Short mmCIF file of C-alpha atoms in Angstrom, two decimals:
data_model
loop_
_atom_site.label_atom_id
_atom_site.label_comp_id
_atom_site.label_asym_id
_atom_site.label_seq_id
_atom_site.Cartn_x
_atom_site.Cartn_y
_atom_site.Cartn_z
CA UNK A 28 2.90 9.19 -3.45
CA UNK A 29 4.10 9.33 -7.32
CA UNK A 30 3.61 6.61 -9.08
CA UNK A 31 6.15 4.15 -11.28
CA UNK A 32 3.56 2.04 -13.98
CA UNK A 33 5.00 -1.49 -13.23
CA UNK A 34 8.44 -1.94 -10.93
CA UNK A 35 7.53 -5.53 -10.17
CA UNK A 36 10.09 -8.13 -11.29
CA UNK A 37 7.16 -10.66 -11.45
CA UNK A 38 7.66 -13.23 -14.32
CA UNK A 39 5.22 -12.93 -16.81
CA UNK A 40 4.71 -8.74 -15.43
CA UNK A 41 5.94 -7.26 -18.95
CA UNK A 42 3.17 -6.01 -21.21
CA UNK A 43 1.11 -8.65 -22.26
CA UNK A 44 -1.33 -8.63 -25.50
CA UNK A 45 -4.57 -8.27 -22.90
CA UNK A 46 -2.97 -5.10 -21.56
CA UNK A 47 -1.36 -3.59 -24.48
CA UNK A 48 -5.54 -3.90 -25.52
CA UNK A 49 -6.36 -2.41 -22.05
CA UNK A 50 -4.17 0.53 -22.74
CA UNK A 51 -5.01 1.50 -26.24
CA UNK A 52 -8.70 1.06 -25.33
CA UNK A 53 -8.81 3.90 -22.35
CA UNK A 54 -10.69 7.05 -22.88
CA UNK A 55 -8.53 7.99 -19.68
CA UNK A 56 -5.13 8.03 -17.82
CA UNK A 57 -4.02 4.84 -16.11
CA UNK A 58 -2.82 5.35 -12.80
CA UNK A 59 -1.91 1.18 -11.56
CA UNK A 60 -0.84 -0.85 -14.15
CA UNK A 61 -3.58 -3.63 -15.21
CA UNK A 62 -1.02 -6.73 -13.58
CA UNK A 63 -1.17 -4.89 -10.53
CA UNK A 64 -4.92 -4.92 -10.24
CA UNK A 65 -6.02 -8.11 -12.22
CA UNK A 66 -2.78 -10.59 -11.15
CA UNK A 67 -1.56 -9.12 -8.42
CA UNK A 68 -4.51 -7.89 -6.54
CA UNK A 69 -6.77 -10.43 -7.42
CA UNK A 70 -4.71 -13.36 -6.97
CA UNK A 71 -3.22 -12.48 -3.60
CA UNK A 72 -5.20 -13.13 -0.08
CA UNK A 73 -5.99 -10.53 1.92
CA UNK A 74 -4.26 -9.72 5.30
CA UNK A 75 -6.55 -11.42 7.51
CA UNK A 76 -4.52 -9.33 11.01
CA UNK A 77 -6.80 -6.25 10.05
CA UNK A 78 -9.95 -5.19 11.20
CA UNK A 79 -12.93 -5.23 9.98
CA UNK A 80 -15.49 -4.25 12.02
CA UNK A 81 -18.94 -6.63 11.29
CA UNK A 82 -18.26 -6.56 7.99
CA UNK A 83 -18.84 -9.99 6.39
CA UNK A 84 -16.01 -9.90 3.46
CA UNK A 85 -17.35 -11.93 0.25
CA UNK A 86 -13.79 -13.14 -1.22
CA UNK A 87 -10.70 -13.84 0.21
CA UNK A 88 -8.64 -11.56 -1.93
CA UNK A 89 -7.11 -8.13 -1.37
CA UNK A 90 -9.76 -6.51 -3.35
CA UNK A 91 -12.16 -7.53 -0.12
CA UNK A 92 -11.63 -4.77 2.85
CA UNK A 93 -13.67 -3.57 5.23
CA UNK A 94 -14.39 -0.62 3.18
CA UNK A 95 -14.81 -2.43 -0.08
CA UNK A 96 -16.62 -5.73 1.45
CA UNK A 97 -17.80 -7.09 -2.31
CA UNK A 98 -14.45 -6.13 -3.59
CA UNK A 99 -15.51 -3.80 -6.25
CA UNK A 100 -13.20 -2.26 -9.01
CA UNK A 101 -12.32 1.61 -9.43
CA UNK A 102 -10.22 1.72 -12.14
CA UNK A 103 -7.01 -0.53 -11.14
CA UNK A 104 -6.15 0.27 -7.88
CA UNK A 105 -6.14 -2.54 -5.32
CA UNK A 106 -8.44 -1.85 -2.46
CA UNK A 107 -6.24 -2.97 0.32
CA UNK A 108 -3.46 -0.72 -0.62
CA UNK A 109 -5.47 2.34 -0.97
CA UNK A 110 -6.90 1.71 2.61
CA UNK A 111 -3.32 0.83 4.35
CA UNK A 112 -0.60 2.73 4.75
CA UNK A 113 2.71 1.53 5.26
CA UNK A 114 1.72 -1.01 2.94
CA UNK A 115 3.54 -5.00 3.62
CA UNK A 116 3.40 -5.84 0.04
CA UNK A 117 5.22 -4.32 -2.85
CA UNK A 118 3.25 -1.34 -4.28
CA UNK A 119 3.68 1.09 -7.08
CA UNK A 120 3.78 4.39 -5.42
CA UNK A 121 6.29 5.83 -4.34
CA UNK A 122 6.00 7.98 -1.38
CA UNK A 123 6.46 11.82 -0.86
CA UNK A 124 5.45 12.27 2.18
CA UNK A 125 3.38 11.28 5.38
CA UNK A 126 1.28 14.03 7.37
CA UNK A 127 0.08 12.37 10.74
CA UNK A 128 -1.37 14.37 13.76
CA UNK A 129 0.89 12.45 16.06
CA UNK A 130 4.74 12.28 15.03
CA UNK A 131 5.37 9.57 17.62
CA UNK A 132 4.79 7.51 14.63
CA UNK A 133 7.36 9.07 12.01
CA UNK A 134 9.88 6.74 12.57
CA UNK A 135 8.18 3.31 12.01
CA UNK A 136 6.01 4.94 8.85
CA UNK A 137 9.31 5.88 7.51
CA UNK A 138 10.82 2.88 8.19
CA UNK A 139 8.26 0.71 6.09
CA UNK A 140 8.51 2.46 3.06
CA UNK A 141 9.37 1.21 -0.07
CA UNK A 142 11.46 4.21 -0.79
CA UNK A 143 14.22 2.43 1.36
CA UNK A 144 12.88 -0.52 2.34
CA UNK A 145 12.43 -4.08 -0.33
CA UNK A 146 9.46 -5.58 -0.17
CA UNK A 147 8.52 -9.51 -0.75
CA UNK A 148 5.53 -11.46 -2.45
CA UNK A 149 4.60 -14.81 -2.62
CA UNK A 150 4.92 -15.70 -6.51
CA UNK A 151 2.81 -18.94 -7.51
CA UNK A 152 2.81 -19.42 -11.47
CA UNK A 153 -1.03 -20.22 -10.86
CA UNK A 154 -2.45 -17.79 -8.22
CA UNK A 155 -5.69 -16.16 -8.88
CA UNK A 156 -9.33 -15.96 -7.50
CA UNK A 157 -9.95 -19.06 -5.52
CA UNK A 158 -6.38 -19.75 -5.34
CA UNK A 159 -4.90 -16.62 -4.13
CA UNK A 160 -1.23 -16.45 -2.90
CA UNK A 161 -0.79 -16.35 0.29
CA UNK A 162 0.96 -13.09 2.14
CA UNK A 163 3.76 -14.74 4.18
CA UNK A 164 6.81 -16.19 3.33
CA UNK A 165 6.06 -19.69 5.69
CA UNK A 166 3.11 -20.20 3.75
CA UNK A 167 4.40 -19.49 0.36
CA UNK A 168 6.53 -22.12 0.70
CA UNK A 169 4.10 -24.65 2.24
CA UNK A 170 2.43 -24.05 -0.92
CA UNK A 171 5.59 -24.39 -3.50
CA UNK A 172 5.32 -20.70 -3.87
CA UNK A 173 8.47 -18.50 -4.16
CA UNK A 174 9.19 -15.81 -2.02
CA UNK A 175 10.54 -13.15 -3.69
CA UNK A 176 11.99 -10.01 -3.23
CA UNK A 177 11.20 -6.48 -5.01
CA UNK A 178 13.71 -3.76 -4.52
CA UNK A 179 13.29 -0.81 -2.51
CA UNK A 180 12.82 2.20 -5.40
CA UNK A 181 15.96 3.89 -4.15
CA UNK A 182 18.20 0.91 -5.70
CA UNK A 183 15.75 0.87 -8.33
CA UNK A 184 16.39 4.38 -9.56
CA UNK A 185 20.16 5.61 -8.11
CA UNK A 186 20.11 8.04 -9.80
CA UNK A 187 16.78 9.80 -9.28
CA UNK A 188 17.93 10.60 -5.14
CA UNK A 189 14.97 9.01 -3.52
CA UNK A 190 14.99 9.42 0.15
CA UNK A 191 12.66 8.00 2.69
CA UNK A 192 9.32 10.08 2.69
CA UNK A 193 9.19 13.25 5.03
CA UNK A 194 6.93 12.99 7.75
CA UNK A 195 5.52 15.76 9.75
CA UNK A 196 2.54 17.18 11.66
CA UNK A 197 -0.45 17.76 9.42
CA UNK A 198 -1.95 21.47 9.74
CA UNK A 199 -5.07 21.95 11.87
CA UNK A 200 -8.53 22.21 10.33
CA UNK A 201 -11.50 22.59 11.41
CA UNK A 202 -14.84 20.93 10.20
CA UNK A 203 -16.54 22.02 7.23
CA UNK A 204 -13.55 24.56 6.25
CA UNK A 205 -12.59 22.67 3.25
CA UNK A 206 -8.93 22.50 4.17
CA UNK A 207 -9.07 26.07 5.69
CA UNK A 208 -6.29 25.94 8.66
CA UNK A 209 -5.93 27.10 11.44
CA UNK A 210 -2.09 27.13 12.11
CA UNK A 211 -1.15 29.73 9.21
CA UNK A 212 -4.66 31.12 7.75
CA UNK A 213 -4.03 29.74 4.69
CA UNK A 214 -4.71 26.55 3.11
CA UNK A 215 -3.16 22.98 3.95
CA UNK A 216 -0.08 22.48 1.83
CA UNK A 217 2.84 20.71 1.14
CA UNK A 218 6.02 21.70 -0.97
CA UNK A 219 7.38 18.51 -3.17
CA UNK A 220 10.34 19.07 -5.04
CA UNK A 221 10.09 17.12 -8.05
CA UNK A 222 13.12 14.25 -8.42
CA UNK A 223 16.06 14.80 -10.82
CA UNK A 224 14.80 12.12 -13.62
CA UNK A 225 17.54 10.57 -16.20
CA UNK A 226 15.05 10.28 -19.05
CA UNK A 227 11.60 12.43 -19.47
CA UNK A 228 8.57 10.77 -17.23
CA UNK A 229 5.32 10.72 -16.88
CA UNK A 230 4.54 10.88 -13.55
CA UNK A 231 1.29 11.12 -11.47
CA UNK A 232 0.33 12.14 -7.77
CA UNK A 233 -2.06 10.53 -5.71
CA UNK A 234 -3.70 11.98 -2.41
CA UNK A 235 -4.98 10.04 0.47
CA UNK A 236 -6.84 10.64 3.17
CA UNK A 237 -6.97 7.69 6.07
CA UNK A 238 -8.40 8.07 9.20
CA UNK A 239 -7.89 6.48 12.69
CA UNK A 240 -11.03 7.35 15.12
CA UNK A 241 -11.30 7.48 18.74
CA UNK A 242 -14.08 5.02 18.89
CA UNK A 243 -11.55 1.95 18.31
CA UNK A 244 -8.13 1.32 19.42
CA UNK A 245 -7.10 0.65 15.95
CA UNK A 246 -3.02 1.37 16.98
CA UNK A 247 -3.95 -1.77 19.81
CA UNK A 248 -2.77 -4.59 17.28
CA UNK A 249 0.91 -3.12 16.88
CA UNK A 250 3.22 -5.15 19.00
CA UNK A 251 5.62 -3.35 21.25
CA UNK A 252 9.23 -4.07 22.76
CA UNK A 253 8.54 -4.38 26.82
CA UNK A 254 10.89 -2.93 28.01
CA UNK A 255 12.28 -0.33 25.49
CA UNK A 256 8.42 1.02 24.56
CA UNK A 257 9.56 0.85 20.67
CA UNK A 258 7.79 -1.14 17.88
CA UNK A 259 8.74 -4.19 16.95
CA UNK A 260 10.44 -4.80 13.75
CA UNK A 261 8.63 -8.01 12.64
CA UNK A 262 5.17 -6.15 13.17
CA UNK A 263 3.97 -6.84 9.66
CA UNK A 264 5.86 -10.58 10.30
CA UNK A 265 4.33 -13.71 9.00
CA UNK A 266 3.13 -14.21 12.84
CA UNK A 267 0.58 -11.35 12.42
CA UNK A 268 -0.42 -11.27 8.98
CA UNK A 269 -2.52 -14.22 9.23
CA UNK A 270 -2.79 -14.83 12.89
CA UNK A 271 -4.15 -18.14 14.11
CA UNK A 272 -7.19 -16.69 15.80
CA UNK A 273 -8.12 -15.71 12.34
CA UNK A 274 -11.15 -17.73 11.21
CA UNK A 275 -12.75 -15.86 8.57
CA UNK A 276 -13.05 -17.91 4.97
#
């Protein structure tokens, strides 16, 4: 995915003092905006449906993952969107493509991105650690939250042509062949066309790597139609996010 600094249409997301400090202070490029990590990220629970193993997660937020347990900060990116993809929550990236080694999947990865598809948050004026918002509309309001929508970044940008990310079959590769495949003897690859921009941007790419193993049915928790065989639209619905079998702190 390419990434847009700060799409929200939080209140209080425009440049603040703290950040404006933030920014002039790095020695390096920022990738995710300093809301998305310290307000957003911190001050948002976790998604409680996914698995983590044995893991015993020290915080409630969704810096705390299975992978990230003590929820630990590299640079600003939020932990629980770097592991997750398609992501529930509103992100900043904007997606170029998916590479999966089964395409049976294509249509419901495509279907959940934000390239097409608006997102929602829970806004509460006062969220943070120890009182993070919660992830699901019925429980944003329980809590006087407001549930709020963020555009999809094709009616953010009409005039920039984004589509819904390609998906296709990932090239083969074997072990220890640093990317080395074995489809074309060549390298693994994909051609992005760079959007038509209105005004000059800065734009950066980010690579990710997530794996599913055999060792746990990790596509179990999806929820499927009966009789049709097709996933379920409210997959990602408040009903899952925070099931009640949940009973981690």
């Amino acid at each position: 995915g390419w990434c847009h600094p700060c799409p929200y249409n939080y209140p209080g997301a425009e440049n603040t003092d703290e950040e404006d400090a933030v920014k002039s202070g790095c020695e390096y490029g920022m990738n995710e905006d300093y809301f998305w990590y310290n307000v957003d990220c911190k001050g948002r629970q976790r998604n409680k449906g996914l698995y983590i193993a044995d893991r015993d997660l020290n915080g409630n937020s969704a810096r705390h993952t299975r992978q990230n347990p003590n929820g630990n900060r590299r640079g600003f990116e939020c932990p629980e969107e770097r592991d997750y993809y398609p992501y529930w929550h509103p992100t900043q990236w904007i997606d170029m493509a998916v590479l999966v080694s089964d395409e049976s999947w294509c249509d419901y990865y495509v279907s959940q991105s934000q390239n097409t598809e608006a997102k929602y948050y829970c806004y509460i004026e006062d969220a943070g650690p120890g009182n993070e918002a919660p992830i699901d509309e019925q429980t944003c309001q329980a809590n006087q939250g407001t549930w709020t929508k963020v555009d999809s970044f094709q009616d953010m940008y009409p005039d920039m042509d984004i589509a819904a990310p390609d998906c296709m079959m990932a090239s083969f590769t074997e072990q220890n062949h640093l990317g080395f495949t074995r489809d074309v003897a060549d390298y693994s690859s994909y051609t992005w066309s760079i959007p038509q921009t209105a005004q000059p941007m800065e734009c950066v790419v980010r690579l990710r790597y997530n794996i599913s193993t055999a060792d746990y049915g990790s596509m179990d928790g999806f929820q499927l139609d009966n009789e049709t065989g097709v996933l379920l639209d409210e997959v990602y619905g408040s009903g899952n996010n925070c099931p009640d079998s949940t009973t981690e702190d």
